[in-house]
mmCIF file of C-alpha atoms in Angstrom:
data_model
loop_
_atom_site.group_PDB
_atom_site.id
_atom_site.type_symbol
_atom_site.label_atom_id
_atom_site.label_comp_id
_atom_site.label_asym_id
_atom_site.label_seq_id
_atom_site.Cartn_x
_atom_site.Cartn_y
_atom_site.Cartn_z
ATOM 1 C CA MET A 756 311.768 195.205 127.974
ATOM 2 C CA ALA A 757 308.963 194.576 130.395
ATOM 3 C CA ARG A 758 308.451 191.013 131.524
ATOM 4 C CA ALA A 759 306.251 189.005 129.205
ATOM 5 C CA ALA A 760 302.665 188.592 130.370
ATOM 6 C CA THR A 761 303.008 184.877 130.857
ATOM 7 C CA THR A 762 300.637 182.640 132.743
ATOM 8 C CA THR A 763 303.109 182.327 135.578
ATOM 9 C CA ASP A 764 303.313 186.047 135.963
ATOM 10 C CA ALA A 765 299.566 186.400 136.180
ATOM 11 C CA PHE A 766 299.555 183.752 138.896
ATOM 12 C CA ASN A 767 302.322 185.498 140.794
ATOM 13 C CA ALA A 768 300.676 188.856 140.432
ATOM 14 C CA ILE A 769 297.558 187.734 142.225
ATOM 15 C CA ALA A 770 299.374 185.622 144.828
ATOM 16 C CA GLU A 771 300.177 188.840 146.710
ATOM 17 C CA PRO A 772 297.312 189.685 149.093
ATOM 18 C CA ARG A 773 297.393 193.436 148.487
ATOM 19 C CA ARG A 774 297.323 193.006 144.732
ATOM 20 C CA ARG A 775 294.417 190.624 145.056
ATOM 21 C CA GLN A 776 292.683 193.245 147.142
ATOM 22 C CA ILE A 777 293.221 195.795 144.383
ATOM 23 C CA LEU A 778 291.756 193.390 141.832
ATOM 24 C CA ASN A 779 288.765 192.814 144.088
ATOM 25 C CA VAL A 780 288.091 196.534 144.234
ATOM 26 C CA LEU A 781 288.540 196.921 140.473
ATOM 27 C CA ALA A 782 286.223 193.970 139.865
ATOM 28 C CA ARG A 783 283.437 196.270 141.049
ATOM 29 C CA GLY A 784 284.367 198.946 138.527
ATOM 30 C CA GLU A 785 287.176 201.224 137.414
ATOM 31 C CA ARG A 786 288.862 203.462 139.971
ATOM 32 C CA PRO A 787 291.325 206.355 139.996
ATOM 33 C CA VAL A 788 294.502 205.742 142.000
ATOM 34 C CA ASN A 789 293.360 207.996 144.842
ATOM 35 C CA ASP A 790 290.236 205.923 145.420
ATOM 36 C CA LEU A 791 292.374 202.812 145.669
ATOM 37 C CA VAL A 792 294.659 204.523 148.174
ATOM 38 C CA HIS A 793 291.627 205.293 150.342
ATOM 39 C CA GLU A 794 289.905 201.932 149.958
ATOM 40 C CA LEU A 795 293.044 199.948 150.737
ATOM 41 C CA ASP A 796 294.354 202.301 153.399
ATOM 42 C CA LEU A 797 297.818 202.081 151.860
ATOM 43 C CA ALA A 798 300.356 204.750 150.991
ATOM 44 C CA GLN A 799 300.134 205.966 147.431
ATOM 45 C CA PRO A 800 303.661 204.776 146.407
ATOM 46 C CA GLN A 801 302.796 201.235 147.535
ATOM 47 C CA VAL A 802 299.537 201.236 145.626
ATOM 48 C CA SER A 803 301.365 202.496 142.547
ATOM 49 C CA LYS A 804 303.972 199.757 142.922
ATOM 50 C CA HIS A 805 301.306 197.049 143.043
ATOM 51 C CA LEU A 806 299.464 198.606 140.112
ATOM 52 C CA ARG A 807 302.675 198.566 138.101
ATOM 53 C CA VAL A 808 303.060 194.798 138.669
ATOM 54 C CA LEU A 809 299.438 194.222 137.737
ATOM 55 C CA ARG A 810 299.864 196.292 134.604
ATOM 56 C CA GLU A 811 302.972 194.363 133.575
ATOM 57 C CA VAL A 812 301.032 191.103 133.522
ATOM 58 C CA GLY A 813 298.079 192.771 131.858
ATOM 59 C CA ALA A 814 295.724 192.195 134.793
ATOM 60 C CA VAL A 815 294.790 195.879 134.847
ATOM 61 C CA GLU A 816 294.672 198.618 132.252
ATOM 62 C CA VAL A 817 294.987 202.343 132.752
ATOM 63 C CA ARG A 818 293.533 205.354 130.996
ATOM 64 C CA GLY A 819 294.053 209.038 131.501
ATOM 65 C CA ASP A 820 291.076 211.127 132.612
ATOM 66 C CA GLY A 821 292.292 214.713 132.754
ATOM 67 C CA ARG A 822 295.033 214.641 135.362
ATOM 68 C CA ARG A 823 293.783 211.431 136.923
ATOM 69 C CA ARG A 824 294.871 207.936 136.000
ATOM 70 C CA VAL A 825 291.967 205.516 136.100
ATOM 71 C CA TYR A 826 292.539 201.781 136.441
ATOM 72 C CA ARG A 827 290.294 198.972 135.367
ATOM 73 C CA LEU A 828 290.390 195.194 135.461
ATOM 74 C CA ASN A 829 291.341 193.181 132.395
ATOM 75 C CA GLY A 830 289.602 189.868 132.987
ATOM 76 C CA GLU A 831 291.150 188.248 129.941
ATOM 77 C CA ALA A 832 294.623 188.319 131.531
ATOM 78 C CA LEU A 833 293.244 186.384 134.464
ATOM 79 C CA ARG A 834 291.802 183.691 132.263
ATOM 80 C CA PRO A 835 294.758 181.280 132.770
ATOM 81 C CA ILE A 836 293.957 181.234 136.465
ATOM 82 C CA HIS A 837 290.311 180.738 135.761
ATOM 83 C CA ASP A 838 291.188 177.859 133.420
ATOM 84 C CA TRP A 839 293.523 176.295 135.954
ATOM 85 C CA VAL A 840 290.868 176.161 138.623
ATOM 86 C CA LYS A 841 288.368 174.845 136.096
ATOM 87 C CA ASP A 842 290.766 172.048 135.144
ATOM 88 C CA PHE A 843 290.910 170.801 138.729
ATOM 89 C CA GLU A 844 287.144 171.060 138.929
ATOM 90 C CA GLN A 845 286.875 169.205 135.636
ATOM 91 C CA THR A 846 288.846 166.228 136.980
ATOM 92 C CA TRP A 847 286.491 165.916 139.916
ATOM 93 C CA SER A 848 283.432 166.412 137.755
ATOM 94 C CA GLU A 849 284.476 163.609 135.435
ATOM 95 C CA ARG A 850 285.355 161.414 138.382
ATOM 96 C CA PHE A 851 281.938 161.961 139.869
ATOM 97 C CA ASP A 852 280.209 161.454 136.521
ATOM 98 C CA GLN A 853 281.752 157.994 136.508
ATOM 99 C CA LEU A 854 280.519 157.528 140.065
ATOM 100 C CA ASP A 855 277.005 158.382 138.850
ATOM 101 C CA ALA A 856 277.213 155.476 136.411
ATOM 102 C CA VAL A 857 278.344 153.114 139.179
ATOM 103 C CA LEU A 858 275.445 154.257 141.344
ATOM 104 C CA GLU A 859 272.953 153.648 138.554
ATOM 105 C CA ASP A 860 274.217 150.067 138.332
ATOM 106 C CA LEU A 861 273.960 149.610 142.090
ATOM 107 C CA LYS A 862 270.401 150.910 142.104
ATOM 108 C CA LYS A 863 269.519 148.494 139.315
ATOM 109 C CA GLU A 864 271.054 145.605 141.244
ATOM 110 C CA GLU A 865 268.996 146.516 144.292
ATOM 111 C CA ASP A 866 265.798 146.706 142.244
ATOM 112 C CA ASP A 867 266.525 143.349 140.614
ATOM 113 C CA GLY A 868 267.190 141.806 144.007
ATOM 114 C CA GLN A 869 263.806 142.810 145.364
ATOM 115 C CA MET B 1385 271.610 158.060 132.987
ATOM 116 C CA ALA B 1386 273.957 160.904 132.273
ATOM 117 C CA SER B 1387 274.169 163.595 134.893
ATOM 118 C CA SER B 1388 274.710 167.235 134.276
ATOM 119 C CA ALA B 1389 275.748 167.899 137.866
ATOM 120 C CA THR B 1390 279.206 169.350 138.251
ATOM 121 C CA ALA B 1391 281.564 169.217 141.158
ATOM 122 C CA THR B 1392 282.014 172.547 142.875
ATOM 123 C CA VAL B 1393 285.521 173.373 143.965
ATOM 124 C CA THR B 1394 286.287 176.274 146.271
ATOM 125 C CA LEU B 1395 289.282 177.331 148.355
ATOM 126 C CA PRO B 1396 287.621 178.359 151.634
ATOM 127 C CA THR B 1397 290.867 179.143 153.458
ATOM 128 C CA ASP B 1398 294.527 179.371 152.508
ATOM 129 C CA ASP B 1399 295.171 175.723 153.275
ATOM 130 C CA GLN B 1400 291.910 174.002 152.299
ATOM 131 C CA ILE B 1401 290.156 172.721 149.213
ATOM 132 C CA LEU B 1402 286.413 172.091 149.381
ATOM 133 C CA ILE B 1403 284.694 169.881 146.831
ATOM 134 C CA THR B 1404 280.951 169.232 146.829
ATOM 135 C CA ARG B 1405 278.696 167.224 144.551
ATOM 136 C CA GLU B 1406 275.179 165.824 144.733
ATOM 137 C CA PHE B 1407 274.268 162.307 143.588
ATOM 138 C CA ASP B 1408 270.951 160.774 142.661
ATOM 139 C CA ALA B 1409 271.266 157.816 145.036
ATOM 140 C CA PRO B 1410 270.814 157.039 148.737
ATOM 141 C CA ARG B 1411 273.934 157.383 150.803
ATOM 142 C CA GLU B 1412 274.296 153.668 151.520
ATOM 143 C CA LEU B 1413 275.000 153.191 147.827
ATOM 144 C CA VAL B 1414 277.254 156.213 147.571
ATOM 145 C CA TRP B 1415 279.199 154.883 150.546
ATOM 146 C CA ARG B 1416 279.609 151.512 148.854
ATOM 147 C CA ALA B 1417 280.772 153.099 145.611
ATOM 148 C CA TYR B 1418 283.219 155.164 147.613
ATOM 149 C CA THR B 1419 284.715 152.381 149.720
ATOM 150 C CA GLU B 1420 284.557 149.072 147.791
ATOM 151 C CA PRO B 1421 287.678 148.605 145.616
ATOM 152 C CA ASP B 1422 285.831 147.012 142.681
ATOM 153 C CA LEU B 1423 283.502 149.989 142.557
ATOM 154 C CA VAL B 1424 286.151 152.667 143.175
ATOM 155 C CA ARG B 1425 288.110 151.274 140.221
ATOM 156 C CA ARG B 1426 285.214 152.207 137.991
ATOM 157 C CA TRP B 1427 285.130 155.923 138.730
ATOM 158 C CA TRP B 1428 288.249 157.269 140.404
ATOM 159 C CA HIS B 1429 290.241 157.314 137.119
ATOM 160 C CA ALA B 1430 288.149 160.271 135.885
ATOM 161 C CA ASN B 1431 288.704 159.097 132.288
ATOM 162 C CA ARG B 1432 292.387 159.982 132.591
ATOM 163 C CA GLY B 1433 293.770 156.462 132.703
ATOM 164 C CA GLU B 1434 293.265 153.051 134.229
ATOM 165 C CA MET B 1435 293.463 152.207 137.902
ATOM 166 C CA THR B 1436 296.167 149.591 138.291
ATOM 167 C CA ILE B 1437 296.025 149.414 142.080
ATOM 168 C CA CYS B 1438 293.062 150.037 144.359
ATOM 169 C CA ASP B 1439 293.788 148.749 147.859
ATOM 170 C CA ILE B 1440 291.369 149.618 150.638
ATOM 171 C CA ASP B 1441 291.650 148.373 154.211
ATOM 172 C CA LEU B 1442 288.541 150.013 155.552
ATOM 173 C CA ARG B 1443 289.141 150.285 159.296
ATOM 174 C CA VAL B 1444 290.559 152.981 161.530
ATOM 175 C CA GLY B 1445 294.342 152.727 161.174
ATOM 176 C CA GLY B 1446 293.926 150.781 157.937
ATOM 177 C CA SER B 1447 295.532 152.119 154.782
ATOM 178 C CA TRP B 1448 294.516 152.662 151.183
ATOM 179 C CA ARG B 1449 296.479 153.128 147.989
ATOM 180 C CA TYR B 1450 295.235 154.222 144.560
ATOM 181 C CA VAL B 1451 297.448 154.053 141.478
ATOM 182 C CA MET B 1452 296.408 155.153 138.020
ATOM 183 C CA ALA B 1453 298.372 154.589 134.816
ATOM 184 C CA THR B 1454 297.790 157.212 132.153
ATOM 185 C CA PRO B 1455 297.880 156.433 128.413
ATOM 186 C CA GLU B 1456 301.071 158.545 128.216
ATOM 187 C CA GLY B 1457 302.741 156.123 130.614
ATOM 188 C CA PHE B 1458 302.644 158.209 133.767
ATOM 189 C CA GLU B 1459 301.748 156.680 137.101
ATOM 190 C CA VAL B 1460 299.709 158.754 139.488
ATOM 191 C CA ALA B 1461 299.768 157.325 143.004
ATOM 192 C CA PHE B 1462 298.068 158.342 146.244
ATOM 193 C CA HIS B 1463 297.913 156.618 149.602
ATOM 194 C CA GLY B 1464 296.663 157.312 153.097
ATOM 195 C CA GLU B 1465 295.470 155.949 156.412
ATOM 196 C CA TYR B 1466 291.937 156.024 157.789
ATOM 197 C CA ARG B 1467 291.590 158.032 160.973
ATOM 198 C CA GLU B 1468 287.840 157.961 161.433
ATOM 199 C CA LEU B 1469 285.066 155.915 159.824
ATOM 200 C CA VAL B 1470 281.353 156.358 160.445
ATOM 201 C CA PRO B 1471 279.573 154.059 157.976
ATOM 202 C CA HIS B 1472 277.348 155.936 155.485
ATOM 203 C CA GLU B 1473 278.286 159.250 157.107
ATOM 204 C CA ARG B 1474 281.903 160.211 157.415
ATOM 205 C CA ILE B 1475 285.455 159.302 156.447
ATOM 206 C CA VAL B 1476 288.538 161.040 157.764
ATOM 207 C CA THR B 1477 291.749 159.927 156.132
ATOM 208 C CA THR B 1478 295.243 161.134 155.478
ATOM 209 C CA GLU B 1479 296.183 161.574 151.831
ATOM 210 C CA VAL B 1480 299.652 161.646 150.324
ATOM 211 C CA TYR B 1481 300.414 162.288 146.679
ATOM 212 C CA GLU B 1482 303.435 159.991 146.443
ATOM 213 C CA PRO B 1483 305.801 162.277 144.501
ATOM 214 C CA VAL B 1484 305.425 164.801 147.347
ATOM 215 C CA PRO B 1485 305.518 162.614 150.487
ATOM 216 C CA ASP B 1486 306.011 165.532 152.888
ATOM 217 C CA ALA B 1487 302.760 167.156 151.861
ATOM 218 C CA GLU B 1488 300.344 164.948 153.751
ATOM 219 C CA ALA B 1489 296.791 166.256 153.734
ATOM 220 C CA VAL B 1490 293.804 165.211 155.819
ATOM 221 C CA ASP B 1491 290.589 164.612 153.901
ATOM 222 C CA THR B 1492 287.204 164.745 155.596
ATOM 223 C CA VAL B 1493 284.458 163.286 153.430
ATOM 224 C CA GLU B 1494 280.854 163.584 154.567
ATOM 225 C CA PHE B 1495 277.799 161.930 153.061
ATOM 226 C CA SER B 1496 274.446 163.590 153.708
ATOM 227 C CA GLU B 1497 271.154 162.400 152.280
ATOM 228 C CA VAL B 1498 267.987 164.354 151.547
ATOM 229 C CA ASP B 1499 265.082 162.742 149.640
ATOM 230 C CA CYS B 1500 267.198 159.826 148.427
ATOM 231 C CA ARG B 1501 269.824 162.214 147.062
ATOM 232 C CA THR B 1502 273.270 162.277 148.598
ATOM 233 C CA THR B 1503 275.680 165.160 148.809
ATOM 234 C CA ILE B 1504 279.364 164.466 149.206
ATOM 235 C CA THR B 1505 281.292 167.235 150.919
ATOM 236 C CA MET B 1506 285.020 166.784 150.908
ATOM 237 C CA VAL B 1507 287.429 169.069 152.739
ATOM 238 C CA VAL B 1508 291.097 168.592 151.927
ATOM 239 C CA GLN B 1509 293.071 170.140 154.754
ATOM 240 C CA HIS B 1510 296.702 170.795 153.957
ATOM 241 C CA GLN B 1511 299.351 171.591 156.538
ATOM 242 C CA ARG B 1512 300.501 174.585 154.584
ATOM 243 C CA LYS B 1513 299.186 176.795 151.847
ATOM 244 C CA GLU B 1514 302.066 175.852 149.551
ATOM 245 C CA PHE B 1515 301.027 172.216 149.731
ATOM 246 C CA ARG B 1516 297.447 173.098 148.963
ATOM 247 C CA ASP B 1517 298.616 175.034 145.943
ATOM 248 C CA MET B 1518 300.784 172.130 144.800
ATOM 249 C CA HIS B 1519 297.799 169.875 145.168
ATOM 250 C CA VAL B 1520 295.870 171.912 142.690
ATOM 251 C CA GLU B 1521 298.957 171.876 140.514
ATOM 252 C CA SER B 1522 299.506 175.534 139.948
ATOM 253 C CA GLY B 1523 303.195 174.973 139.401
ATOM 254 C CA MET B 1524 304.020 178.430 140.669
ATOM 255 C CA GLU B 1525 306.476 179.467 143.319
ATOM 256 C CA ASP B 1526 304.661 182.048 145.355
ATOM 257 C CA GLY B 1527 301.460 180.096 145.567
ATOM 258 C CA LEU B 1528 297.976 180.986 144.564
ATOM 259 C CA GLN B 1529 295.708 182.245 147.234
ATOM 260 C CA ASP B 1530 291.981 182.610 147.264
ATOM 261 C CA ALA B 1531 291.743 183.167 143.564
ATOM 262 C CA LEU B 1532 288.292 181.721 143.458
ATOM 263 C CA ASP B 1533 286.753 184.462 145.538
ATOM 264 C CA LEU B 1534 288.197 186.878 143.097
ATOM 265 C CA LEU B 1535 287.212 184.837 140.091
ATOM 266 C CA GLU B 1536 283.569 184.901 140.999
ATOM 267 C CA GLN B 1537 283.661 188.609 140.509
ATOM 268 C CA VAL B 1538 286.018 188.490 137.569
ATOM 269 C CA ALA B 1539 283.860 185.999 135.693
ATOM 270 C CA GLN B 1540 281.615 188.796 134.503
ATOM 271 C CA SER B 1541 284.478 190.505 132.701
ATOM 272 C CA LEU B 1542 285.449 187.298 130.858
ATOM 273 C CA SER B 1543 283.950 187.102 127.432
#
């Protein structure tokens, strides 16, 4: 059985620079394998290996187009990563929202003191 | 007054985190809110708990320590030492998340004011990418790299 498409796997899949490069290319639109080979300047077996990992975690999907295999990005599989970054951002946003309130009080104090 | 401004977080290099946010206040006030313990206690908790310790010895070589207790009973503790202080302009300090004492980061916080509005720019410089990734709590082994660059493009394909 293929590995489950867990959050961790999606993270690992994009931690590899070449795979991230592939995702960057696919983010601009779907591509047949040969295009990816050219754009990444990598040997075809390597590209296929990376694509296999990305497929296992659901980050890319493939469809047949005649004899070609065309890959496209599946953004939904990358959502855990998106959410993770947003969570960190959320902490700082809430922290700074509190800071806004403190600043409002300080401004009021200054106005009262004048 | 509630603010709708959000903090922007990016990962400019493998070992950095960059956080920016604009505030509707002159930088003297932002500086005070950032460096006076009684004021820091009021915002640093980010609604995730209560600050039980907020020690600040604001001088070069002086140290600081922030501890927050969460409602679930966890303690979240950070400490560091000031390396550079330019009042109203710049703070450079080390930062250690206490459960991971080896992963000391260096934070550079800059305060810039335009038309009575102040932008805080904070660069968290980690020694290694793995520490940066721990900092953002990915909990993964291989580490997450510049996912944000990618995510900007990916965002369009998210429903």
